[in-house]
Coordinates of C-alpha atoms in Angstrom, one line a residue:
Chain A
X1 CA -24.0 4.9 -3.2
X2 CA -25.0 4.5 0.5
X3 CA -23.0 2.4 2.9
X4 CA -24.6 0.4 5.7
X5 CA -22.4 -1.0 8.4
X6 CA -24.1 -3.3 10.8
X7 CA -22.7 -5.1 13.9
X8 CA -19.2 -5.1 12.5
X9 CA -16.7 -6.3 15.1
X10 CA -13.0 -7.3 15.1
X11 CA -10.6 -8.9 17.4
X12 CA -6.8 -9.3 17.2
X13 CA -6.1 -12.3 19.3
X14 CA -7.4 -11.3 22.7
X15 CA -7.6 -7.6 22.2
X16 CA -10.9 -6.3 20.9
X17 CA -10.2 -3.8 18.1
X18 CA -13.9 -3.0 17.4
X19 CA -17.0 -3.4 19.5
X20 CA -20.0 -4.3 17.3
X21 CA -20.5 -1.1 15.3
X22 CA -23.5 0.3 13.3
X23 CA -23.2 3.1 10.9
X24 CA -25.4 4.4 8.1
X25 CA -23.8 6.6 5.5
X26 CA -26.2 8.3 3.0
X27 CA -25.5 8.5 -0.7
X28 CA -23.1 11.4 -1.4
X29 CA -22.2 12.0 2.2
X30 CA -18.7 12.9 3.4
X31 CA -18.1 11.2 6.7
X32 CA -15.1 11.7 9.0
X33 CA -14.0 8.9 11.4
X34 CA -12.3 10.8 14.3
X35 CA -10.4 9.4 17.2
X36 CA -7.1 9.0 18.9
X37 CA -4.7 6.3 17.7
X38 CA -5.8 2.9 18.7
X39 CA -9.5 3.8 18.6
X40 CA -10.2 1.4 15.8
X41 CA -11.0 4.0 13.1
X42 CA -8.5 2.7 10.6
X43 CA -9.5 -0.9 11.3
X44 CA -13.1 0.1 10.5
X45 CA -12.1 1.8 7.3
X46 CA -10.0 -1.1 6.2
X47 CA -12.9 -3.5 6.9
X48 CA -15.2 -1.3 4.7
X49 CA -12.5 -1.5 2.0
X50 CA -12.2 -5.3 2.3
X51 CA -8.4 -5.0 3.2
X52 CA -9.3 -6.5 6.5
X53 CA -11.9 -9.2 7.4
X54 CA -14.4 -8.5 10.2
X55 CA -15.2 -11.3 12.7
X56 CA -18.9 -10.6 12.4
X57 CA -21.5 -8.3 11.0
X58 CA -22.3 -7.1 7.5
X59 CA -21.5 -4.3 5.1
X60 CA -23.8 -3.2 2.3
X61 CA -23.1 -0.7 -0.5
X62 CA -26.5 0.3 -1.6
X63 CA -28.5 -2.9 -1.9
X64 CA -25.3 -5.0 -2.6
X65 CA -24.1 -7.1 0.3
X66 CA -20.3 -6.8 0.0
X67 CA -19.4 -8.5 3.3
X68 CA -17.9 -11.5 1.5
X69 CA -16.9 -9.7 -1.6
X70 CA -13.1 -9.5 -2.3
X71 CA -11.4 -6.0 -2.2
X72 CA -10.8 -6.1 -5.9
X73 CA -14.5 -6.5 -6.7
X74 CA -15.8 -4.0 -4.2
X75 CA -15.5 -1.0 -6.5
X76 CA -13.9 1.2 -3.9
X77 CA -11.2 3.9 -4.2
X78 CA -8.7 3.9 -1.4
X79 CA -6.3 6.7 -0.6
X80 CA -3.4 5.8 1.7
X81 CA -1.7 8.0 4.3
X82 CA 1.7 7.7 2.6
X83 CA 0.2 7.7 -0.9
X84 CA 1.4 4.2 -1.8
X85 CA 2.1 5.3 -5.4
X86 CA 3.8 2.7 -7.6
X87 CA 7.3 4.1 -7.3
X88 CA 8.6 2.6 -10.6
X89 CA 5.7 4.0 -12.7
X90 CA 5.2 7.5 -14.1
X91 CA 2.3 9.6 -12.8
X92 CA 0.4 8.7 -15.9
X93 CA 0.9 5.0 -15.5
X94 CA 0.0 5.2 -11.8
X95 CA -3.4 6.8 -12.6
X96 CA -3.9 4.4 -15.5
X97 CA -3.1 1.3 -13.5
X98 CA -6.7 0.4 -12.5
X99 CA -7.8 0.8 -16.2
X100 CA -4.9 -1.2 -17.7
X101 CA -5.2 -3.9 -15.1
X102 CA -8.8 -4.7 -16.2
X103 CA -9.3 -8.0 -18.1
X104 CA -8.8 -7.6 -21.8
X105 CA -12.5 -8.2 -22.6
X106 CA -13.6 -5.1 -20.6
X107 CA -10.6 -2.9 -20.8
X108 CA -11.1 0.4 -22.6
X109 CA -8.9 1.1 -25.7
X110 CA -5.6 2.8 -25.1
X111 CA -6.9 6.0 -26.6
X112 CA -9.8 6.0 -24.1
X113 CA -7.5 5.3 -21.3
X114 CA -5.2 8.1 -22.3
X115 CA -8.1 10.7 -22.5
X116 CA -9.5 9.5 -19.2
X117 CA -6.2 9.7 -17.4
X118 CA -5.4 13.2 -18.8
X119 CA -8.9 14.3 -17.7
X120 CA -8.2 13.1 -14.2
X121 CA -4.8 14.7 -14.1
X122 CA -6.4 17.9 -15.2
X123 CA -8.9 17.6 -12.4
X124 CA -6.0 17.3 -9.8
X125 CA -4.1 20.0 -11.7
X126 CA -1.1 17.8 -12.6
X127 CA -1.5 17.5 -16.4
X128 CA 2.1 18.8 -16.8
X129 CA 3.5 16.1 -14.5
X130 CA 2.2 13.0 -16.4
X131 CA 5.7 11.8 -17.3
X132 CA 7.3 12.4 -13.9
X133 CA 8.0 9.7 -11.3
X134 CA 6.5 9.9 -7.8
X135 CA 9.9 10.6 -6.2
X136 CA 10.1 13.8 -8.2
X137 CA 6.9 15.2 -6.7
X138 CA 6.1 17.0 -3.5
X139 CA 4.0 15.3 -0.8
X140 CA 0.9 17.3 -1.7
X141 CA 1.3 16.5 -5.4
X142 CA 1.8 12.8 -4.6
X143 CA -1.4 12.7 -2.6
X144 CA -3.3 14.3 -5.5
X145 CA -2.0 11.6 -7.9
X146 CA -3.1 9.0 -5.4
X147 CA -6.6 10.6 -5.4
X148 CA -6.7 10.7 -9.2
X149 CA -5.7 7.0 -9.3
X150 CA -8.4 6.1 -6.8
X151 CA -11.1 7.9 -8.8
X152 CA -10.0 6.5 -12.2
X153 CA -12.4 3.5 -12.0
X154 CA -15.3 5.7 -10.8
X155 CA -15.6 3.9 -7.5
X156 CA -18.9 3.5 -5.6
X157 CA -17.2 4.8 -2.5
X158 CA -14.0 6.7 -1.8
X159 CA -12.1 5.7 1.4
X160 CA -9.3 7.8 2.7
X161 CA -6.9 6.8 5.5
X162 CA -5.5 9.9 7.2
X163 CA -5.1 11.4 3.7
X164 CA -3.4 14.6 4.8
X165 CA -1.6 13.3 7.9
X166 CA 1.9 13.3 6.4
X167 CA 1.7 16.8 4.9
X168 CA 2.6 20.2 6.4
X169 CA 0.0 22.5 7.8
X170 CA -0.4 24.8 4.9
X171 CA -0.6 22.1 2.2
X172 CA -3.0 20.2 4.4
X173 CA -5.3 23.2 4.6
X174 CA -5.2 23.7 0.8
X175 CA -5.9 20.0 0.0
X176 CA -8.8 19.9 2.5
X177 CA -10.5 22.8 0.8
X178 CA -9.8 21.2 -2.6
X179 CA -11.2 17.8 -1.5
X180 CA -14.3 19.6 -0.2
X181 CA -14.8 21.2 -3.6
X182 CA -14.2 18.0 -5.5
X183 CA -16.7 16.3 -3.3
X184 CA -19.3 18.9 -4.0
X185 CA -18.7 18.6 -7.7
X186 CA -18.6 14.8 -8.0
X187 CA -20.8 13.7 -5.1
X188 CA -19.0 10.5 -4.3
X189 CA -19.9 8.8 -1.0
X190 CA -16.8 9.1 1.1
X191 CA -15.4 8.0 4.4
X192 CA -12.1 9.3 5.8
X193 CA -10.1 8.7 8.9
X194 CA -8.4 11.5 10.8
X195 CA -7.1 12.2 14.3
X196 CA -7.2 15.9 13.7
X197 CA -10.4 17.3 15.1
X198 CA -10.2 20.5 13.0
X199 CA -9.9 18.5 9.8
X200 CA -12.9 16.3 10.8
X201 CA -15.0 19.3 11.7
X202 CA -14.1 21.3 8.6
X203 CA -14.6 18.5 6.0
X204 CA -17.3 16.2 7.2
X205 CA -21.0 16.3 6.8
X206 CA -21.1 14.2 9.9
X207 CA -18.4 13.1 12.2
X208 CA -18.1 9.7 13.9
X209 CA -16.1 10.0 17.1
X210 CA -14.5 6.8 18.2
X211 CA -12.5 5.6 21.1
X212 CA -11.4 2.1 22.3
X213 CA -13.1 0.4 19.3
X214 CA -16.5 2.1 20.2
X215 CA -18.5 4.8 18.6
X216 CA -18.9 7.7 21.1
X217 CA -21.1 9.9 19.0
X218 CA -22.3 10.4 15.4
X219 CA -23.3 14.0 14.7
X220 CA -22.9 17.0 12.5
X221 CA -19.8 19.1 13.4
X222 CA -22.0 21.8 14.8
X223 CA -23.9 19.5 17.1
X224 CA -20.8 17.7 18.1
X225 CA -19.1 20.8 19.3
X226 CA -22.2 22.2 21.1
X227 CA -23.8 19.1 22.4
X228 CA -21.1 16.5 23.1
X229 CA -22.6 13.2 24.1
X230 CA -20.1 12.5 26.8
X231 CA -16.9 13.7 28.5
X232 CA -14.7 11.9 26.0
X233 CA -16.1 13.7 23.0
X234 CA -16.0 17.0 24.9
X235 CA -12.4 16.6 25.8
X236 CA -11.3 15.2 22.4
X237 CA -12.8 18.1 20.5
X238 CA -10.9 20.9 22.1
X239 CA -8.9 22.2 25.1
X240 CA -10.6 21.6 28.4
X241 CA -10.2 23.3 31.8
X242 CA -11.1 21.3 34.9
X243 CA -12.7 22.5 38.1
X244 CA -13.0 20.1 41.0
X245 CA -14.4 20.8 44.4
X246 CA -17.0 20.2 47.1
X247 CA -20.5 21.5 46.5
X248 CA -22.7 22.6 49.4
X249 CA -25.9 24.6 48.9
X250 CA -25.2 25.1 45.2
X251 CA -21.8 26.6 45.8
X252 CA -18.6 24.8 44.8
X253 CA -15.6 25.4 47.0
X254 CA -12.0 24.4 46.4
X255 CA -9.4 26.0 48.7
X256 CA -9.9 29.7 48.7
X257 CA -11.9 29.6 45.4
X258 CA -15.7 29.3 45.2
X259 CA -18.3 29.6 42.5
X260 CA -22.1 29.4 42.3
X261 CA -23.3 26.2 40.7
X262 CA -27.1 26.4 40.4
X263 CA -28.8 23.1 40.5
X264 CA -25.8 20.9 41.4
X265 CA -26.4 18.5 44.3
X266 CA -24.1 18.4 47.3
X267 CA -20.9 16.3 47.3
X268 CA -17.6 16.1 45.3
X269 CA -18.1 17.3 41.7
X270 CA -16.1 17.7 38.6
X271 CA -17.0 20.5 36.1
X272 CA -15.4 21.3 32.8
X273 CA -15.2 24.4 30.6
X274 CA -13.6 25.5 27.3
X275 CA -10.9 28.2 27.3
X276 CA -13.3 30.7 25.7
X277 CA -15.9 30.1 28.4
X278 CA -14.3 32.2 31.1
X279 CA -13.9 35.9 31.5
X280 CA -11.3 37.7 33.6
X281 CA -12.0 40.6 35.9
X282 CA -10.0 42.7 38.5
X283 CA -12.6 42.2 41.2
X284 CA -14.5 39.0 42.4
X285 CA -18.3 39.1 42.9
X286 CA -20.7 37.2 44.9
X287 CA -21.2 34.4 42.4
X288 CA -17.6 33.7 41.5
X289 CA -14.4 34.1 43.5
X290 CA -11.7 32.3 41.6
X291 CA -8.3 34.0 42.1
X292 CA -5.7 33.2 39.4
X293 CA -2.4 34.5 38.2
X294 CA -1.4 34.8 34.6
X295 CA 1.7 32.7 33.8
X296 CA 1.9 33.0 30.0
X297 CA 0.6 35.4 27.4
X298 CA 0.5 34.2 23.8
X299 CA -1.1 36.4 21.1
X300 CA -2.3 34.2 18.3
X301 CA -4.1 35.9 15.5
X302 CA -7.5 37.3 16.5
X303 CA -7.2 36.3 20.1
X304 CA -4.8 36.1 23.0
X305 CA -4.2 32.8 24.8
X306 CA -3.4 32.9 28.5
X307 CA -2.2 30.3 30.9
X308 CA -3.6 30.7 34.4
X309 CA -2.4 29.1 37.6
X310 CA -3.6 29.1 41.2
X311 CA -3.1 27.1 44.4
X312 CA -6.6 25.6 44.1
X313 CA -6.0 24.3 40.6
X314 CA -4.5 20.9 39.9
X315 CA -3.3 21.8 36.4
X316 CA -3.2 25.3 34.8
X317 CA -6.2 26.6 32.9
X318 CA -6.1 28.0 29.4
X319 CA -8.2 31.1 28.6
X320 CA -8.7 32.9 25.3
X321 CA -9.7 36.5 25.3
X322 CA -10.1 39.3 22.7
X323 CA -7.5 42.0 22.1
X324 CA -9.8 44.6 23.5
X325 CA -10.1 42.7 26.8
X326 CA -6.3 42.2 26.7
X327 CA -5.7 45.9 26.6
X328 CA -8.4 46.8 29.1
X329 CA -7.0 44.4 31.7
X330 CA -3.4 45.5 31.0
X331 CA -2.4 41.8 30.9
X332 CA 1.1 40.7 31.5
X333 CA 2.8 37.7 33.2
X334 CA 2.3 37.6 37.0
X335 CA -0.9 39.7 36.9
X336 CA -3.5 38.5 39.5
X337 CA -7.1 38.5 38.4
X338 CA -10.4 36.7 39.0
X339 CA -11.8 34.1 36.6
X340 CA -15.6 34.2 35.9
X341 CA -16.8 31.1 34.0
X342 CA -19.7 31.9 31.7
X343 CA -20.5 28.2 31.3
X344 CA -19.7 25.0 33.1
X345 CA -20.3 21.4 31.8
X346 CA -21.1 18.3 33.7
X347 CA -20.9 14.8 32.3
X348 CA -21.3 12.6 35.4
X349 CA -25.1 13.0 35.2
X350 CA -27.2 10.6 33.0
X351 CA -27.4 13.5 30.5
X352 CA -24.7 16.1 30.0
X353 CA -25.6 19.4 31.7
X354 CA -24.5 22.9 31.0
X355 CA -24.7 25.5 33.8
X356 CA -24.5 29.3 33.5
X357 CA -23.1 30.4 36.9
X358 CA -23.1 34.2 36.0
X359 CA -26.6 34.3 34.5
X360 CA -28.9 36.4 36.8
X361 CA -31.7 34.1 37.8
Chain B
X1 CA 31.9 21.6 1.6
X2 CA 34.8 20.2 3.6
X3 CA 35.3 16.5 3.4
X4 CA 37.7 14.5 5.5
X5 CA 40.6 13.3 3.4
X6 CA 40.0 15.9 0.6
X7 CA 43.5 17.2 0.6
X8 CA 45.2 16.1 -2.7
X9 CA 47.9 14.2 -1.0
X10 CA 45.5 12.2 1.2
X11 CA 43.2 11.6 -1.7
X12 CA 46.0 10.2 -3.9
X13 CA 47.2 8.0 -1.1
X14 CA 43.7 6.6 -0.6
X15 CA 42.9 6.0 -4.2
X16 CA 46.4 4.5 -4.7
X17 CA 46.0 2.1 -1.8
X18 CA 42.6 1.0 -3.0
X19 CA 43.9 0.3 -6.5
X20 CA 47.0 -1.5 -5.3
X21 CA 44.9 -3.8 -3.1
X22 CA 42.4 -4.5 -5.8
X23 CA 45.2 -5.4 -8.2
X24 CA 47.0 -7.6 -5.6
X25 CA 44.0 -9.5 -4.3
X26 CA 41.5 -9.5 -7.1
X27 CA 43.0 -8.8 -10.5
X28 CA 46.4 -10.7 -10.1
X29 CA 44.9 -14.1 -9.1
X30 CA 42.5 -13.8 -12.0
X31 CA 45.3 -13.1 -14.5
X32 CA 47.4 -15.9 -12.9
X33 CA 44.6 -18.4 -13.6
X34 CA 44.6 -17.7 -17.3
X35 CA 48.4 -17.4 -17.4
X36 CA 48.9 -20.8 -15.8
X37 CA 46.2 -22.4 -18.1
X38 CA 47.9 -21.0 -21.2
X39 CA 51.4 -21.6 -20.0
X40 CA 52.1 -24.4 -22.4
X41 CA 50.4 -22.8 -25.3
X42 CA 46.9 -22.6 -26.8
X43 CA 47.1 -26.1 -28.2
X44 CA 47.7 -27.8 -24.9
X45 CA 44.9 -25.6 -23.4
X46 CA 42.6 -26.8 -26.1
X47 CA 43.6 -30.4 -25.6
X48 CA 42.9 -30.2 -21.9
X49 CA 39.6 -28.5 -22.6
X50 CA 38.4 -31.1 -25.1
X51 CA 39.4 -34.0 -22.8
X52 CA 36.4 -36.2 -22.3
X53 CA 36.5 -35.9 -18.5
X54 CA 36.6 -32.2 -18.6
X55 CA 33.8 -32.0 -21.1
X56 CA 31.7 -34.2 -18.8
X57 CA 32.5 -32.0 -15.8
X58 CA 31.4 -28.9 -17.8
X59 CA 28.2 -30.6 -18.7
X60 CA 27.5 -31.7 -15.2
X61 CA 28.3 -28.3 -13.7
X62 CA 26.0 -26.6 -16.2
X63 CA 23.2 -29.1 -15.5
X64 CA 23.5 -28.5 -11.8
X65 CA 23.3 -24.7 -12.3
X66 CA 20.4 -25.0 -14.8
X67 CA 18.3 -26.9 -12.2
X68 CA 19.4 -25.1 -9.1
X69 CA 19.0 -21.5 -10.2
X70 CA 15.4 -21.6 -11.4
X71 CA 14.3 -23.8 -8.5
X72 CA 15.8 -21.6 -5.9
X73 CA 14.7 -18.5 -7.7
X74 CA 11.0 -19.6 -7.4
X75 CA 11.5 -21.0 -3.9
X76 CA 13.2 -17.8 -2.7
X77 CA 10.5 -15.5 -4.1
X78 CA 7.8 -17.6 -2.5
X79 CA 9.6 -17.7 0.8
X80 CA 10.3 -14.0 0.9
X81 CA 6.7 -13.3 -0.1
X82 CA 5.4 -15.6 2.6
X83 CA 7.6 -14.2 5.3
X84 CA 7.1 -10.5 4.5
X85 CA 3.4 -10.4 3.5
X86 CA 1.7 -12.8 5.8
X87 CA 1.6 -13.2 9.6
X88 CA 1.3 -16.8 10.8
X89 CA 2.5 -18.8 13.7
X90 CA 6.0 -20.0 13.1
X91 CA 6.9 -17.1 10.8
X92 CA 10.0 -16.2 12.9
X93 CA 11.1 -19.8 13.1
X94 CA 10.9 -20.1 9.3
X95 CA 13.0 -17.0 9.0
X96 CA 15.6 -18.6 11.2
X97 CA 15.4 -21.9 9.4
X98 CA 16.3 -20.2 6.1
X99 CA 19.7 -19.5 7.4
X100 CA 20.6 -23.1 8.2
X101 CA 22.5 -23.7 5.0
X102 CA 24.6 -20.6 5.8
X103 CA 25.3 -21.6 9.3
X104 CA 26.2 -25.2 8.6
X105 CA 29.5 -26.2 7.0
X106 CA 28.8 -27.5 3.4
X107 CA 30.7 -30.7 4.3
X108 CA 28.3 -31.4 7.1
X109 CA 25.4 -30.8 4.7
X110 CA 26.9 -33.3 2.3
X111 CA 27.3 -35.8 5.1
X112 CA 23.7 -35.3 6.3
X113 CA 22.4 -36.0 2.7
X114 CA 24.7 -39.1 2.6
X115 CA 23.1 -40.3 5.9
X116 CA 19.6 -39.7 4.5
X117 CA 19.9 -41.0 1.0
X118 CA 23.0 -43.2 1.0
X119 CA 22.6 -47.0 0.7
X120 CA 22.7 -47.5 4.5
X121 CA 20.7 -44.3 5.1
X122 CA 17.2 -43.8 6.4
X123 CA 15.7 -43.5 3.0
X124 CA 18.4 -45.4 1.2
X125 CA 17.0 -48.8 1.7
X126 CA 13.7 -47.8 0.1
X127 CA 15.4 -46.0 -2.7
X128 CA 17.7 -48.9 -3.4
X129 CA 14.7 -51.3 -3.5
X130 CA 13.1 -49.2 -6.2
X131 CA 16.4 -48.9 -8.1
X132 CA 16.7 -45.1 -7.6
X133 CA 20.2 -43.9 -7.2
X134 CA 20.6 -40.5 -5.6
X135 CA 24.0 -40.6 -4.0
X136 CA 27.1 -40.8 -6.1
X137 CA 25.0 -39.6 -9.1
X138 CA 23.9 -36.3 -10.5
X139 CA 20.6 -36.1 -8.5
X140 CA 22.6 -36.1 -5.2
X141 CA 24.8 -33.3 -6.5
X142 CA 21.8 -31.3 -7.5
X143 CA 20.2 -31.9 -4.1
X144 CA 23.1 -30.7 -2.0
X145 CA 23.6 -27.8 -4.2
X146 CA 20.0 -26.8 -3.8
X147 CA 20.5 -27.0 -0.1
X148 CA 23.6 -24.9 0.0
X149 CA 22.3 -22.2 -2.3
X150 CA 18.7 -21.9 -1.1
X151 CA 19.1 -18.9 1.2
X152 CA 20.6 -16.5 -1.4
X153 CA 17.5 -15.3 -3.2
X154 CA 15.3 -15.1 -0.1
X155 CA 18.0 -13.4 2.0
X156 CA 18.4 -10.7 -0.7
X157 CA 14.6 -10.2 -1.0
X158 CA 13.4 -10.3 2.6
X159 CA 15.0 -7.1 4.0
X160 CA 14.0 -5.2 0.9
X161 CA 10.4 -6.4 0.9
X162 CA 10.1 -5.7 4.6
X163 CA 11.3 -2.2 4.1
X164 CA 9.0 -1.6 1.1
X165 CA 6.0 -2.9 2.9
X166 CA 2.8 -4.1 1.3
X167 CA 1.1 -0.7 0.7
X168 CA 1.7 -0.7 -3.0
X169 CA 0.3 -4.2 -3.4
X170 CA -2.8 -3.1 -1.3
X171 CA -3.2 -0.1 -3.5
X172 CA -3.1 -2.4 -6.6
X173 CA -5.7 -4.8 -5.2
X174 CA -8.1 -1.9 -4.4
X175 CA -7.7 -1.0 -8.1
X176 CA -9.0 -4.4 -9.1
X177 CA -5.8 -6.0 -10.1
X178 CA -5.5 -9.8 -10.0
X179 CA -2.8 -11.5 -7.9
X180 CA -0.7 -12.3 -11.0
X181 CA -1.0 -8.8 -12.3
X182 CA 0.1 -7.4 -8.9
X183 CA 3.1 -9.6 -8.8
X184 CA 4.1 -8.9 -12.4
X185 CA 3.5 -5.1 -12.5
X186 CA 4.0 -4.0 -8.9
X187 CA 6.0 -6.5 -6.8
X188 CA 8.5 -7.7 -9.4
X189 CA 9.7 -4.3 -10.7
X190 CA 10.3 -3.2 -7.1
X191 CA 12.4 -6.2 -6.3
X192 CA 14.1 -6.9 -9.6
X193 CA 17.6 -5.6 -8.7
X194 CA 17.7 -7.7 -5.5
X195 CA 16.3 -10.6 -7.3
X196 CA 19.0 -10.4 -10.0
X197 CA 21.7 -10.2 -7.4
X198 CA 20.3 -13.2 -5.6
X199 CA 20.3 -15.2 -8.8
X200 CA 23.9 -14.2 -9.5
X201 CA 25.0 -15.3 -6.1
X202 CA 23.0 -18.5 -6.4
X203 CA 24.6 -19.2 -9.7
X204 CA 28.1 -18.5 -8.6
X205 CA 27.7 -20.8 -5.6
X206 CA 26.0 -23.5 -7.6
X207 CA 28.8 -23.6 -10.1
X208 CA 31.6 -23.3 -7.6
X209 CA 30.4 -25.4 -4.7
X210 CA 33.1 -27.9 -3.6
X211 CA 32.6 -29.2 0.0
X212 CA 29.1 -30.6 -0.1
X213 CA 29.4 -31.9 -3.6
X214 CA 32.7 -33.7 -2.9
X215 CA 31.0 -35.7 -0.2
X216 CA 28.1 -36.9 -2.2
X217 CA 29.7 -37.1 -5.7
X218 CA 32.1 -39.9 -5.0
X219 CA 34.5 -38.4 -7.5
X220 CA 33.9 -40.8 -10.4
X221 CA 35.8 -39.3 -13.4
X222 CA 33.6 -38.6 -16.3
X223 CA 30.5 -39.2 -14.4
X224 CA 30.1 -37.3 -11.1
X225 CA 32.9 -34.8 -11.3
X226 CA 31.8 -31.2 -11.4
X227 CA 34.3 -28.5 -12.5
X228 CA 35.6 -27.7 -8.9
X229 CA 36.0 -31.4 -8.2
X230 CA 37.8 -31.8 -11.5
X231 CA 40.2 -29.0 -10.7
X232 CA 41.1 -30.6 -7.4
X233 CA 41.6 -34.0 -8.9
X234 CA 43.8 -32.8 -11.7
X235 CA 45.8 -30.8 -9.3
X236 CA 46.3 -33.9 -7.1
X237 CA 47.5 -35.7 -10.3
X238 CA 50.2 -33.0 -10.7
X239 CA 48.5 -31.9 -13.9
X240 CA 48.8 -28.2 -13.1
X241 CA 48.0 -26.9 -16.6
X242 CA 45.0 -29.1 -16.7
X243 CA 43.8 -28.0 -13.3
X244 CA 44.2 -24.3 -14.3
X245 CA 42.4 -24.9 -17.6
X246 CA 39.3 -26.1 -15.7
X247 CA 39.8 -23.3 -13.2
X248 CA 39.9 -20.8 -16.1
X249 CA 36.5 -22.0 -17.2
X250 CA 35.1 -21.4 -13.7
X251 CA 36.7 -17.9 -13.8
X252 CA 35.2 -17.3 -17.2
X253 CA 31.8 -18.3 -16.0
X254 CA 32.1 -15.8 -13.1
X255 CA 33.1 -13.0 -15.5
X256 CA 30.2 -13.9 -17.8
X257 CA 27.7 -13.7 -14.9
X258 CA 29.1 -10.3 -13.8
X259 CA 28.9 -9.1 -17.4
X260 CA 25.3 -10.3 -17.6
X261 CA 24.4 -8.5 -14.4
X262 CA 26.0 -5.3 -15.6
X263 CA 24.3 -5.4 -18.9
X264 CA 20.9 -6.0 -17.3
X265 CA 21.4 -3.2 -14.9
X266 CA 22.5 -0.9 -17.6
X267 CA 19.5 -1.7 -19.7
X268 CA 17.2 -1.1 -16.7
X269 CA 18.6 2.3 -15.9
X270 CA 18.6 3.3 -19.5
X271 CA 14.9 2.4 -19.8
X272 CA 14.1 4.4 -16.7
X273 CA 15.8 7.6 -17.8
X274 CA 14.3 7.2 -21.3
X275 CA 10.7 7.5 -20.0

């Protein structure tokens, strides 16, 4: 079932929690709402669920206008960050709750409920835990119970509020993959909230980046990473290095550092780059003369992370290089080298720009 | 594991002290009540008990408890629900107001009711004109008892419901449950121990309240005497055995309440471990 959010806004007293927001979610899509805390993502999710009332705008599930429909009649499944399982009920009773709470006239027979619940527990691989209580399960297991419970009524849409936020890294990874599979299998329309960019990029068909109650960009993970709409998105989606200086004749100067910036007009400018968008060399060249010294070396898996400092830098740069480079340059703390940015990004122009200072023109 | 005070000698000393103090301060007075009541033999005890004034005091005390406990049970649950599940202007003020009966001396509470509903009181004239008697009659006793006991249930529930939060109820409503179903199947099971405890405290206080009741009851023998008032009056009359007979009834009621609580808790834990 598709979801159409139009002009939804929300205030808490004088603070504006959501600017009017528009969002179209296609049938069967998995959408991630990504943003820092206080960006309004959870508020938006709770408004879609009906747990919170919007001040204006409308929400449609398919052709059904649900703006004024009570939560209990919206046919949603909701998964809470801290699971919100009924602590005094067994796993079985938790999953069965939605079915047993139906009015007598429409309620399935207890045999049907039993087989439906067992089928759901099998799906979340917890069939052996039916008689346990929530307190006797691990966090990951509890979250799976909560998912089974949310899916028991075959909801039109599934909403998840930071579903893996309270779990440790490895379990989170596992559950993510598992949710992705489940989604591919069952094709429910789904909206989830996260502040973890990796999670959003890995799970979502499309990501909605939010900040300060506004939508900054809606795009596929791929586009988002490669063509961020603005500086906020660029900075939120990964580590960022900053280069600030005065440009004259397409050369940016900052203390004893300088680099060619083709096409950039004169004046004070700020340019940004990702840690993997710089190389390190022993000698400067005519296009880039950016002396740095290595202050930290951290090998992480397939790459080596470096921290670089220099007089001309406000805050240190991060750089990631391959192990081959690492050995070639004989890297250790205190080594003096020259940075050579392969790409630089600008966001103060009407459209974001990417420069390639080292490309031979 | 090393625990402080785990040495056998220290442990024996601690346990011994605890037992001695419990006996001295809790058990002994309880035994003394029954010993005094039965001092002149079971026949005298029975005579004192079946005395018309005592019987009327028992009836009145039970009536007061039978009205107070359910009313304050419902009131307390509503209040706790309101304060912990909704945000509205004046919520904090309301939370403070709940404590007034605890903060005010019961005698003062009695006087205030006298001032309001007594013959010369603010509402007294109107009540008198319509031939409704509240003061120096059972409705007055019920009213002040309601006042004195109204915080118990709410006070037990509010901290617990605040700590539990409303997530489980939200989960239930997303699963299509109606308000009543949510209360019955989600909220109530989570608060039942605190609720039970609140009811027991309410009942104990309703049965045992002296100060506020003595102001508004007027101490009319056989009409407006509750058991605590009866105990006091008999004692003033130098009828020690009679006073202790009524006191033994109050003690018995207390023991019964505690037994009921223990039984309910035992049943609840047994049911939980059975599933």
